[in-house]
Short mmCIF file of C-alpha atoms (C1' of nucleotides) in Angstrom, two decimals:
data_model
loop_
_atom_site.label_atom_id
_atom_site.label_comp_id
_atom_site.label_asym_id
_atom_site.label_seq_id
_atom_site.Cartn_x
_atom_site.Cartn_y
_atom_site.Cartn_z
CA MET P 110 109.43 -154.48 77.13
CA ARG P 111 106.43 -156.53 78.01
CA ALA P 112 103.01 -154.97 77.49
CA ARG P 113 100.55 -154.89 80.33
CA LYS P 114 98.08 -157.73 80.39
CA VAL P 115 94.64 -156.59 79.30
CA LYS P 116 91.23 -158.33 79.11
CA THR P 117 90.44 -159.77 75.74
CA GLU P 118 87.24 -157.72 75.18
CA ILE P 119 89.21 -154.53 75.64
CA ARG P 120 92.02 -155.68 73.40
CA GLN P 121 89.53 -156.68 70.72
CA GLU P 122 88.11 -153.19 70.82
CA GLN P 123 91.60 -151.69 70.70
CA PHE P 124 92.61 -153.79 67.73
CA ALA P 125 89.41 -152.95 65.88
CA GLN P 126 89.85 -149.22 66.49
CA ALA P 127 93.50 -149.33 65.49
CA ALA P 128 92.64 -151.29 62.37
CA LEU P 129 89.87 -148.86 61.45
CA LYS P 130 92.24 -145.95 61.74
CA LEU P 131 94.96 -147.63 59.71
CA VAL P 132 92.63 -148.97 57.05
CA ALA P 133 91.10 -145.54 56.66
CA ALA P 134 94.55 -144.10 56.12
CA GLN P 135 96.10 -146.74 53.91
CA GLY P 136 93.51 -149.22 52.78
CA TRP P 137 93.11 -152.72 54.06
CA GLN P 138 95.60 -154.57 51.92
CA ARG P 139 98.43 -152.30 52.94
CA VAL P 140 97.76 -152.61 56.63
CA SER P 141 99.70 -155.43 58.22
CA LEU P 142 98.93 -157.18 61.46
CA ALA P 143 102.33 -155.91 62.55
CA ALA P 144 101.17 -152.32 62.08
CA ILE P 145 97.95 -152.90 63.96
CA ALA P 146 99.77 -154.58 66.83
CA ARG P 147 102.36 -151.80 66.95
CA GLN P 148 99.60 -149.23 67.16
CA VAL P 149 98.13 -151.02 70.15
CA GLY P 150 101.53 -151.58 71.71
CA VAL P 151 101.88 -155.32 71.59
CA VAL P 152 103.74 -157.80 69.47
CA THR P 153 102.30 -159.13 66.21
CA SER P 154 101.52 -162.59 67.44
CA ALA P 155 99.53 -161.14 70.32
CA VAL P 156 96.75 -160.40 67.87
CA TYR P 157 96.09 -164.13 67.69
CA ARG P 158 95.17 -164.19 71.38
CA HIS P 159 92.10 -162.14 70.47
CA TYR P 160 91.31 -162.82 66.84
CA LYS P 161 91.45 -166.04 64.90
CA CYS P 162 92.88 -164.45 61.77
CA LYS P 163 93.30 -161.17 59.92
CA ASP P 164 89.94 -161.59 58.28
CA ASP P 165 88.23 -161.51 61.64
CA VAL P 166 89.86 -158.19 62.42
CA LEU P 167 88.39 -156.73 59.25
CA ASN P 168 85.04 -158.07 60.30
CA ALA P 169 85.34 -156.22 63.58
CA VAL P 170 86.14 -153.07 61.62
CA LEU P 171 82.98 -153.57 59.63
CA ASP P 172 81.09 -153.88 62.93
CA LEU P 173 82.36 -150.46 63.89
CA ALA P 174 81.37 -149.02 60.53
CA GLU P 175 77.91 -150.51 60.81
CA GLN P 176 77.47 -148.99 64.26
CA LYS P 177 78.44 -145.55 63.05
CA PHE P 178 76.00 -145.77 60.17
CA ARG P 179 73.19 -146.91 62.42
CA ARG P 180 73.88 -144.28 65.02
CA ASN P 181 73.88 -141.54 62.40
CA VAL P 182 70.53 -142.66 61.09
CA GLN P 183 69.04 -142.71 64.57
CA ILE P 184 70.36 -139.28 65.47
CA ALA P 185 69.27 -137.74 62.18
CA ARG P 186 65.79 -139.15 62.65
CA SER P 187 65.45 -137.77 66.14
CA THR P 188 67.10 -134.42 65.43
CA ALA P 189 64.76 -133.49 62.63
CA THR P 190 61.13 -134.37 62.21
CA GLU P 191 60.51 -133.40 58.62
CA PRO P 192 61.77 -136.08 56.16
CA VAL P 193 63.58 -133.62 53.91
CA ALA P 194 65.33 -132.13 56.93
CA GLN P 195 66.22 -135.64 58.09
CA LEU P 196 67.88 -136.35 54.74
CA HIS P 197 69.82 -133.13 55.02
CA GLU P 198 70.95 -133.88 58.56
CA LEU P 199 72.02 -137.40 57.65
CA LEU P 200 73.96 -136.13 54.67
CA ARG P 201 75.84 -133.72 56.90
CA ARG P 202 76.64 -136.50 59.32
CA HIS P 203 77.75 -138.81 56.55
CA VAL P 204 80.12 -136.14 55.31
CA ASN P 205 81.44 -135.62 58.81
CA LEU P 206 82.13 -139.31 59.13
CA ILE P 207 84.40 -139.00 56.12
CA VAL P 208 86.04 -135.72 56.99
CA SER P 209 86.51 -136.47 60.69
CA GLY P 210 89.47 -138.70 59.99
CA LEU P 211 87.48 -141.88 60.10
CA PRO P 212 86.73 -142.18 56.42
CA ILE P 213 84.55 -145.19 56.78
CA PRO P 214 83.37 -145.15 53.22
CA ARG P 215 87.02 -145.66 52.39
CA VAL P 216 86.99 -148.91 54.29
CA ILE P 217 83.89 -149.92 52.49
CA LEU P 218 85.30 -149.13 49.10
CA SER P 219 88.54 -150.87 49.81
CA GLU P 220 89.60 -153.46 47.39
CA GLU P 221 89.39 -156.24 49.91
CA VAL P 222 85.73 -155.51 50.01
CA LEU P 223 85.06 -154.82 46.36
CA ALA P 224 87.04 -157.72 45.03
CA GLY P 225 87.83 -159.75 48.10
CA SER P 226 86.27 -162.66 49.89
CA ALA P 227 82.59 -163.34 49.39
CA ARG P 228 82.14 -163.11 53.13
CA HIS P 229 83.17 -159.48 53.31
CA ARG P 230 81.48 -158.47 50.11
CA GLU P 231 78.17 -159.79 51.36
CA ARG P 232 78.70 -158.21 54.73
CA VAL P 233 79.34 -154.78 53.30
CA ASN P 234 76.55 -155.23 50.85
CA ALA P 235 74.24 -155.93 53.78
CA ILE P 236 75.40 -152.83 55.64
CA TYR P 237 74.85 -150.64 52.63
CA GLN P 238 71.51 -152.17 51.81
CA ALA P 239 70.36 -151.51 55.34
CA TYR P 240 71.61 -147.94 55.11
CA LEU P 241 69.92 -147.36 51.79
CA GLY P 242 66.82 -149.01 53.17
CA GLU P 243 66.65 -146.35 55.86
CA ILE P 244 67.00 -143.63 53.28
CA VAL P 245 64.25 -145.17 51.22
CA ALA P 246 62.00 -145.25 54.28
CA VAL P 247 62.61 -141.59 54.99
CA ILE P 248 61.90 -140.68 51.38
CA ARG P 249 58.70 -142.74 51.28
CA ASN P 250 57.69 -140.98 54.42
CA GLY P 251 58.19 -137.65 52.73
CA GLN P 252 56.30 -138.80 49.67
CA ALA P 253 53.41 -139.99 51.83
CA GLN P 254 53.09 -136.69 53.61
CA GLY P 255 53.49 -134.71 50.43
CA SER P 256 56.83 -132.97 50.90
CA ILE P 257 58.73 -135.12 48.38
CA THR P 258 57.54 -135.53 44.83
CA LYS P 259 56.20 -138.96 43.90
CA GLU P 260 57.36 -138.60 40.34
CA THR P 261 60.51 -140.68 40.92
CA ASP P 262 60.66 -143.87 42.94
CA ALA P 263 62.30 -143.76 46.36
CA GLU P 264 65.02 -146.29 45.46
CA THR P 265 66.35 -144.15 42.65
CA LEU P 266 66.31 -141.09 44.86
CA SER P 267 68.08 -142.90 47.70
CA LEU P 268 70.96 -143.81 45.42
CA MET P 269 71.12 -140.29 44.10
CA TRP P 270 71.30 -139.07 47.67
CA LEU P 271 74.24 -141.34 48.38
CA GLY P 272 75.91 -140.27 45.15
CA LEU P 273 75.97 -136.69 46.39
CA VAL P 274 78.78 -137.63 48.78
CA GLN P 275 80.39 -140.70 47.34
CA SER P 276 82.14 -139.35 44.25
CA PRO P 277 83.22 -136.07 45.79
CA ALA P 278 84.59 -138.08 48.72
CA ILE P 279 86.97 -139.81 46.34
CA LEU P 280 88.15 -136.46 45.08
CA TRP P 281 88.59 -135.41 48.68
CA VAL P 282 90.82 -138.39 49.38
CA TRP P 283 92.91 -137.70 46.31
CA SER P 284 93.34 -134.08 47.16
CA LYS P 285 94.41 -135.07 50.68
CA GLY P 286 91.66 -133.03 52.21
CA ALA P 287 92.23 -129.87 50.18
CA PHE P 288 88.93 -130.22 48.37
CA ASP P 289 86.10 -128.59 50.29
CA LEU P 290 83.89 -131.64 50.68
CA GLN P 291 81.46 -130.11 53.13
CA GLY P 292 80.92 -127.03 51.01
CA HIS P 293 80.39 -129.07 47.89
CA CYS P 294 77.92 -131.39 49.56
CA GLU P 295 75.89 -128.49 50.86
CA ARG P 296 75.66 -126.99 47.40
CA ALA P 297 74.85 -130.31 45.80
CA TRP P 298 72.25 -130.95 48.46
CA HIS P 299 70.44 -127.74 47.61
CA VAL P 300 70.22 -128.68 43.96
CA PHE P 301 69.00 -132.14 44.87
CA ALA P 302 66.57 -130.98 47.53
CA LYS P 303 65.03 -128.46 45.20
CA SER P 304 64.41 -131.12 42.59
CA ILE P 305 62.70 -133.58 44.93
CA CYS P 306 60.65 -131.14 46.99
CA THR P 307 57.06 -130.39 46.17
CA GLU P 308 55.99 -126.76 45.93
CA ARG P 309 54.36 -127.07 49.31
CA CYS P 310 57.65 -128.10 50.88
CA GLN P 311 59.66 -125.43 49.08
CA ALA P 312 57.28 -122.74 50.20
CA ALA P 313 57.55 -123.93 53.79
CA ASN P 314 61.31 -124.05 53.60
CA GLY P 315 62.87 -120.76 52.55
CA ALA P 316 66.39 -122.13 53.01
CA PHE P 317 66.56 -123.47 49.48
CA SER P 318 66.55 -120.03 47.97
CA ARG P 319 70.12 -119.24 48.99
CA PRO P 320 72.69 -121.79 47.83
CA HIS P 321 76.00 -121.78 49.66
CA PRO P 322 78.71 -119.74 47.98
CA VAL P 323 81.55 -121.57 46.33
CA GLY P 324 84.56 -121.51 48.60
CA ARG P 325 87.54 -123.40 47.35
CA ARG P 326 87.18 -124.68 43.81
CA LEU P 327 88.31 -128.04 42.60
CA PRO P 328 91.77 -128.71 43.99
CA ALA P 329 94.64 -127.79 41.74
CA MET P 330 96.60 -130.59 40.22
CA PRO P 331 99.62 -131.58 42.29
CA GLN P 332 102.82 -130.35 40.68
CA HIS P 333 105.35 -132.91 39.54
CA MET V 248 105.76 -175.15 24.87
CA ARG V 249 107.48 -172.05 23.68
CA ALA V 250 105.36 -169.04 22.78
CA ARG V 251 105.71 -167.43 19.41
CA LYS V 252 108.07 -164.49 19.30
CA VAL V 253 106.20 -161.20 18.99
CA LYS V 254 107.28 -157.59 18.56
CA THR V 255 107.55 -155.68 21.79
CA GLU V 256 104.99 -152.99 20.87
CA ILE V 257 102.37 -155.66 20.27
CA ARG V 258 103.23 -157.49 23.46
CA GLN V 259 103.01 -154.27 25.44
CA GLU V 260 99.53 -153.73 24.09
CA GLN V 261 98.59 -157.33 24.88
CA PHE V 262 99.86 -157.10 28.44
CA ALA V 263 98.05 -153.82 29.01
CA GLN V 264 94.78 -155.21 27.68
CA ALA V 265 95.12 -158.40 29.70
CA ALA V 266 95.94 -156.39 32.79
CA LEU V 267 92.96 -154.11 32.26
CA LYS V 268 90.66 -157.08 31.98
CA LEU V 269 92.05 -158.77 35.07
CA VAL V 270 92.21 -155.63 37.17
CA ALA V 271 88.63 -154.88 36.26
CA ALA V 272 87.62 -158.32 37.46
CA GLN V 273 89.72 -158.64 40.58
CA GLY V 274 91.33 -155.35 41.44
CA TRP V 275 94.95 -154.49 40.98
CA GLN V 276 96.47 -155.92 44.12
CA ARG V 277 95.05 -159.35 43.48
CA VAL V 278 96.30 -159.53 39.95
CA SER V 279 99.72 -161.12 39.71
CA LEU V 280 102.18 -160.78 36.91
CA ALA V 281 101.81 -164.53 36.61
CA ALA V 282 98.11 -164.14 35.84
CA ILE V 283 98.73 -161.43 33.28
CA ALA V 284 101.42 -163.46 31.58
CA ARG V 285 99.22 -166.57 31.55
CA GLN V 286 96.43 -164.58 29.94
CA VAL V 287 98.76 -163.52 27.16
CA GLY V 288 100.26 -166.98 26.85
CA VAL V 289 103.82 -166.45 27.97
CA VAL V 290 105.82 -167.13 31.06
CA THR V 291 105.91 -164.67 33.97
CA SER V 292 109.42 -163.47 33.42
CA ALA V 293 108.60 -162.62 29.84
CA VAL V 294 106.77 -159.55 31.09
CA TYR V 295 110.16 -158.06 31.95
CA ARG V 296 111.15 -158.07 28.31
CA HIS V 297 108.48 -155.43 27.73
CA TYR V 298 107.96 -153.63 31.02
CA LYS V 299 110.46 -152.56 33.64
CA CYS V 300 108.24 -153.50 36.58
CA LYS V 301 104.68 -154.19 37.62
CA ASP V 302 104.07 -150.52 38.26
CA ASP V 303 104.73 -149.76 34.63
CA VAL V 304 102.08 -152.22 33.57
CA LEU V 305 99.53 -150.39 35.71
CA ASN V 306 100.60 -147.20 34.10
CA ALA V 307 99.86 -148.70 30.70
CA VAL V 308 96.43 -149.68 32.00
CA LEU V 309 95.82 -146.09 33.02
CA ASP V 310 96.81 -145.05 29.51
CA LEU V 311 94.04 -147.25 28.18
CA ALA V 312 91.55 -145.84 30.65
CA GLU V 313 92.49 -142.30 29.74
CA GLN V 314 92.00 -143.07 26.05
CA LYS V 315 88.53 -144.47 26.64
CA PHE V 316 87.52 -141.43 28.64
CA ARG V 317 88.83 -139.06 26.02
CA ARG V 318 87.20 -140.94 23.19
CA ASN V 319 83.85 -140.93 24.96
CA VAL V 320 84.00 -137.21 25.45
CA GLN V 321 84.84 -136.64 21.80
CA ILE V 322 82.07 -138.87 20.54
CA ALA V 323 79.48 -137.41 22.91
CA ARG V 324 80.41 -133.93 21.79
CA SER V 325 80.08 -134.76 18.14
CA THR V 326 76.96 -136.93 18.45
CA ALA V 327 74.88 -134.27 20.15
CA THR V 328 75.02 -130.53 19.68
CA GLU V 329 72.95 -129.33 22.60
CA PRO V 330 74.97 -129.29 25.88
CA VAL V 331 72.28 -131.07 27.90
CA ALA V 332 72.02 -133.76 25.27
CA GLN V 333 75.81 -134.07 25.29
CA LEU V 334 75.78 -134.68 29.03
CA HIS V 335 73.12 -137.33 28.58
CA GLU V 336 75.03 -139.05 25.81
CA LEU V 337 78.27 -139.04 27.81
CA LEU V 338 76.49 -140.43 30.84
CA ARG V 339 75.16 -143.30 28.75
CA ARG V 340 78.62 -143.97 27.40
CA HIS V 341 80.16 -143.84 30.84
CA VAL V 342 77.66 -146.41 32.06
CA ASN V 343 78.38 -148.58 29.07
CA LEU V 344 82.08 -148.46 29.87
CA ILE V 345 81.27 -149.97 33.22
CA VAL V 346 78.69 -152.49 32.13
CA SER V 347 80.54 -153.64 29.03
CA GLY V 348 82.94 -155.73 31.06
CA LEU V 349 85.63 -153.11 31.14
CA PRO V 350 84.73 -151.46 34.40
CA ILE V 351 87.35 -148.81 34.14
CA PRO V 352 86.07 -146.84 37.08
CA ARG V 353 86.89 -149.96 39.05
CA VAL V 354 90.49 -149.65 38.05
CA ILE V 355 90.44 -146.07 39.05
CA LEU V 356 88.91 -146.75 42.41
CA SER V 357 91.28 -149.58 43.13
CA GLU V 358 93.20 -149.41 46.32
CA GLU V 359 96.53 -149.14 44.58
CA VAL V 360 95.28 -145.90 43.23
CA LEU V 361 93.44 -144.55 46.26
CA ALA V 362 96.10 -145.46 48.76
CA GLY V 363 99.03 -146.47 46.63
CA SER V 364 102.04 -144.77 45.19
CA ALA V 365 101.96 -141.03 44.74
CA ARG V 366 102.78 -141.56 41.10
CA HIS V 367 99.56 -143.39 40.35
CA ARG V 368 97.41 -141.25 42.58
CA GLU V 369 98.52 -138.15 40.77
CA ARG V 370 98.11 -139.80 37.42
CA VAL V 371 94.53 -140.86 38.12
CA ASN V 372 93.80 -137.54 39.68
CA ALA V 373 94.96 -135.90 36.47
CA ILE V 374 92.76 -138.16 34.34
CA TYR V 375 89.72 -137.43 36.44
CA GLN V 376 90.41 -133.72 36.59
CA ALA V 377 90.63 -133.64 32.85
CA TYR V 378 87.40 -135.58 32.55
CA LEU V 379 85.61 -133.32 35.00
CA GLY V 380 87.08 -130.35 33.20
CA GLU V 381 85.33 -131.45 30.03
CA ILE V 382 82.05 -131.80 31.87
CA VAL V 383 82.49 -128.35 33.33
CA ALA V 384 83.11 -126.95 29.87
CA VAL V 385 79.94 -128.54 28.52
CA ILE V 386 77.91 -127.22 31.44
CA ARG V 387 79.33 -123.71 31.09
CA ASN V 388 78.42 -123.91 27.46
CA GLY V 389 74.85 -124.75 28.40
CA GLN V 390 74.74 -121.96 30.94
CA ALA V 391 76.03 -119.48 28.39
CA GLN V 392 73.40 -120.35 25.82
CA GLY V 393 70.68 -120.45 28.44
CA SER V 394 69.70 -124.13 28.56
CA ILE V 395 71.29 -124.80 31.95
CA THR V 396 70.46 -122.73 35.00
CA LYS V 397 73.20 -120.45 36.27
CA GLU V 398 72.03 -120.78 39.84
CA THR V 399 74.64 -123.41 40.70
CA ASP V 400 78.27 -123.31 39.65
CA ALA V 401 79.42 -125.69 36.93
CA GLU V 402 81.97 -127.44 39.17
CA THR V 403 79.34 -128.55 41.64
CA LEU V 404 77.09 -129.74 38.84
CA SER V 405 79.91 -131.65 37.18
CA LEU V 406 80.55 -133.62 40.36
CA MET V 407 76.86 -134.27 40.78
CA TRP V 408 76.78 -135.56 37.23
CA LEU V 409 79.61 -137.99 37.99
CA GLY V 410 77.90 -139.05 41.20
CA LEU V 411 74.91 -140.21 39.22
CA VAL V 412 76.93 -143.22 38.05
CA GLN V 413 79.67 -143.68 40.59
CA SER V 414 77.75 -144.90 43.64
CA PRO V 415 75.28 -147.07 41.74
CA ALA V 416 78.26 -148.57 39.94
CA ILE V 417 79.57 -149.86 43.24
CA LEU V 418 76.23 -151.45 43.95
CA TRP V 419 76.37 -152.95 40.50
CA VAL V 420 79.73 -154.54 41.22
CA TRP V 421 78.52 -155.93 44.52
CA SER V 422 75.41 -157.39 42.98
CA LYS V 423 77.56 -159.02 40.30
CA GLY V 424 75.65 -157.27 37.58
CA ALA V 425 72.16 -158.05 38.87
CA PHE V 426 71.45 -154.41 39.63
CA ASP V 427 70.02 -152.58 36.66
CA LEU V 428 72.67 -149.90 36.38
CA GLN V 429 71.57 -148.55 33.03
CA GLY V 430 67.95 -148.22 34.10
CA HIS V 431 68.87 -146.51 37.31
CA CYS V 432 71.15 -144.04 35.62
CA GLU V 433 68.47 -143.12 33.11
CA ARG V 434 66.01 -142.42 35.89
CA ALA V 435 68.55 -140.50 37.93
CA TRP V 436 69.50 -138.54 34.84
CA HIS V 437 65.94 -137.38 34.33
CA VAL V 438 65.73 -136.08 37.88
CA PHE V 439 69.06 -134.34 37.51
CA ALA V 440 68.38 -132.97 34.05
CA LYS V 441 65.08 -131.52 35.16
CA SER V 442 66.72 -129.72 38.02
CA ILE V 443 69.46 -128.10 35.96
CA CYS V 444 67.42 -127.23 32.87
CA THR V 445 65.92 -123.82 32.41
CA GLU V 446 62.25 -123.59 31.44
CA ARG V 447 63.26 -122.81 27.91
CA CYS V 448 65.20 -126.02 27.67
CA GLN V 449 62.50 -128.10 29.27
CA ALA V 450 59.91 -126.78 26.91
CA ALA V 451 62.12 -127.62 23.97
CA ASN V 452 62.77 -131.09 25.25
CA GLY V 453 59.60 -133.04 25.94
CA ALA V 454 61.59 -136.13 26.85
CA PHE V 455 61.89 -135.12 30.48
CA SER V 456 58.22 -135.52 31.13
CA ARG V 457 58.29 -139.30 31.02
CA PRO V 458 60.78 -140.89 33.41
CA HIS V 459 61.82 -144.43 32.70
CA PRO V 460 59.83 -147.10 34.55
CA VAL V 461 61.53 -148.97 37.34
CA GLY V 462 62.59 -152.36 36.11
CA ARG V 463 64.47 -154.43 38.57
CA ARG V 464 64.58 -152.95 42.05
CA LEU V 465 67.59 -152.94 44.29
CA PRO V 466 69.14 -156.40 44.21
CA ALA V 467 68.04 -158.76 46.92
CA MET V 468 70.57 -159.65 49.57
CA PRO V 469 72.58 -162.73 48.73
CA GLN V 470 71.48 -165.66 50.84
CA HIS V 471 73.95 -167.22 53.23
"C1'" DT C 237 120.79 -167.36 -2.73
"C1'" DG C 238 123.55 -168.75 1.10
"C1'" DT C 239 126.29 -168.07 5.32
"C1'" DA C 240 127.68 -165.66 9.75
"C1'" DC C 241 126.47 -162.84 13.20
"C1'" DA C 242 123.74 -159.61 16.09
"C1'" DT C 243 119.55 -158.66 18.15
"C1'" DC C 244 115.87 -159.66 20.82
"C1'" DA C 245 111.88 -162.27 22.80
"C1'" DG C 246 110.86 -166.50 25.56
"C1'" DT C 247 112.20 -169.79 29.41
"C1'" DG C 248 112.71 -171.78 33.94
"C1'" DA C 249 115.21 -171.81 38.06
"C1'" DA C 250 116.36 -169.22 41.95
"C1'" DC C 251 116.38 -165.32 45.11
"C1'" DG C 252 114.51 -162.27 48.55
"C1'" DC C 253 111.12 -159.95 50.90
"C1'" DG C 254 106.83 -159.19 53.32
"C1'" DC C 255 103.53 -161.05 55.86
"C1'" DG C 256 100.06 -164.13 57.93
"C1'" DT C 257 100.25 -167.83 61.02
"C1'" DT C 258 102.01 -171.31 64.50
"C1'" DC C 259 104.14 -172.73 68.70
"C1'" DA C 260 106.50 -173.47 72.90
"C1'" DC C 261 107.49 -170.67 76.56
"C1'" DT C 262 107.01 -166.78 80.10
"C1'" DG C 263 104.85 -164.41 83.52
"C1'" DA C 264 100.85 -162.00 85.39
"C1'" DT C 265 96.07 -162.36 87.24
"C1'" DG C 266 92.50 -164.62 89.40
"C1'" DT C 267 90.51 -168.41 92.12
"C1'" DA C 268 90.08 -172.41 95.38
"C1'" DC C 269 91.15 -173.93 99.77
"C1'" DT M 37 95.65 -163.79 105.08
"C1'" DG M 38 98.57 -167.01 102.75
"C1'" DT M 39 99.67 -170.78 99.50
"C1'" DA M 40 99.02 -173.71 95.20
"C1'" DC M 41 97.28 -174.03 90.94
"C1'" DA M 42 94.71 -172.86 86.64
"C1'" DT M 43 93.87 -169.62 83.29
"C1'" DC M 44 95.09 -166.53 80.05
"C1'" DA M 45 97.55 -162.64 77.71
"C1'" DG M 46 102.22 -161.40 75.89
"C1'" DT M 47 106.69 -162.86 73.54
"C1'" DG M 48 109.97 -163.98 69.97
"C1'" DA M 49 111.59 -167.31 66.88
"C1'" DA M 50 110.45 -169.90 62.98
"C1'" DC M 51 107.72 -171.53 59.11
"C1'" DG M 52 105.56 -171.28 54.64
"C1'" DC M 53 103.58 -169.14 50.91
"C1'" DG M 54 102.90 -165.81 47.24
"C1'" DC M 55 104.91 -162.92 44.36
"C1'" DG M 56 107.91 -159.46 42.19
"C1'" DT M 57 112.32 -159.56 40.24
"C1'" DT M 58 116.87 -161.30 38.38
"C1'" DC M 59 119.76 -164.03 35.49
"C1'" DA M 60 122.04 -167.14 32.47
"C1'" DC M 61 120.62 -169.58 28.70
"C1'" DT M 62 117.85 -170.87 24.39
"C1'" DG M 63 116.28 -170.23 20.02
"C1'" DA M 64 113.97 -167.46 16.53
"C1'" DT M 65 114.19 -163.36 13.46
"C1'" DG M 66 116.46 -160.07 10.91
"C1'" DT M 67 120.55 -158.04 8.69
"C1'" DA M 68 125.20 -157.63 6.51
"C1'" DC M 69 128.10 -159.44 3.16
#
DNA sequence: TGTACATCAGTGAACGCGCGTTCACTGATGTAC
DNA sequence: TGTACATCAGTGAACGCGCGTTCACTGATGTAC
């Protein structure tokens, strides 16, 4: 059966979304153009009407990822005014990005990107650097206005912030979602927040006194 | 030219080591049996004299990784007696594992393992669970003898500990070693250690008062 | 110590499969007159 | 409003390449007598 004819901009978007979904589920290398095309409802070779090659599709996926990152930063900045609260909000959103079925960090960690073409490595590097740059800015902000301790440089803290999600996210993938990523991140955040907040900030923010209770523990090993 | 005939146990070891090295450099999917065989100095089909299939070679690589992890834990436990010091020592060793050219975490993060066969996912999961289990044990130890705060559960802290290296390690890979992973981890460790140590422990351990200076900053973006 | 035979590692050619990519063709949509 | 033509998205067959895997054969090593 012949698929309906659709404008190339729309198809490009469809392919990118389909690819994002599939890559998130299986990793880039395992996703074939055939699978992407099937998802969209056209034949494999139709992809070439809208993208020059498979690489370009991945690039479009990275565009989507970049957008999501940017949007999250914007929203977090406008939702909260206090830098520490902004960091907390962004962390929550980052976790949601992973849990919501669009595990974008998965795309970014994919082998194609870690070991693959220089083009993609640099691209992802750029996205992450920009993201970390935003975090650094927020932290500096907090340091300037006295809510975050100046003892440690903002770059180190920004990477620590990211590390709060990154490793647990891997565990989450392995456990197929059984591991309580959100709960863990909240608990980890409290430890982290406490250690970077000045007394002034801690006094103003009573929330740190009550860490979230542990819900599910580490996932049990799968039985063989 | 015909390769010298070598006992199968030795060849197995050689293939595993060669595979580890190559996987660390390029990721599993990109490593071909041809490349592994070339590294060892035999012809591709010779691999089948010693392994049933490519999957089995990866399994041997995971054996090596598991050994390294185990060894590090043992050494860290015997080198230091105080739990906090043990965590510090193990962190240093973990970083060295990455920096030393045998980026084992890279193997473990590889797509084959994240998205690949259930067999390998479960295997790696088991290795990591065991590793984290050791960390948890050390932390509980510290909590019991009063050097680590009991405010946060040991599981959460163990994942935070791992996160200190994991994310920066990715940056390190991207920057092709330009990022100062060791320096960062030392600085991050001090922040973390301070936040989990009780006053008693901090008083006993003056080292926490002087965080390491920032050497190289985040790596500059590669130029296009 | 020498000979005969079994075992086992190494070789290269060939197979088969998956998959990205190309291409000539079809048919729908949009535009000019 | 209708006709002619250009543009452009969709199709399926075919190609080519990489790579894991198989297989019959070679030749070295080790063992039995």
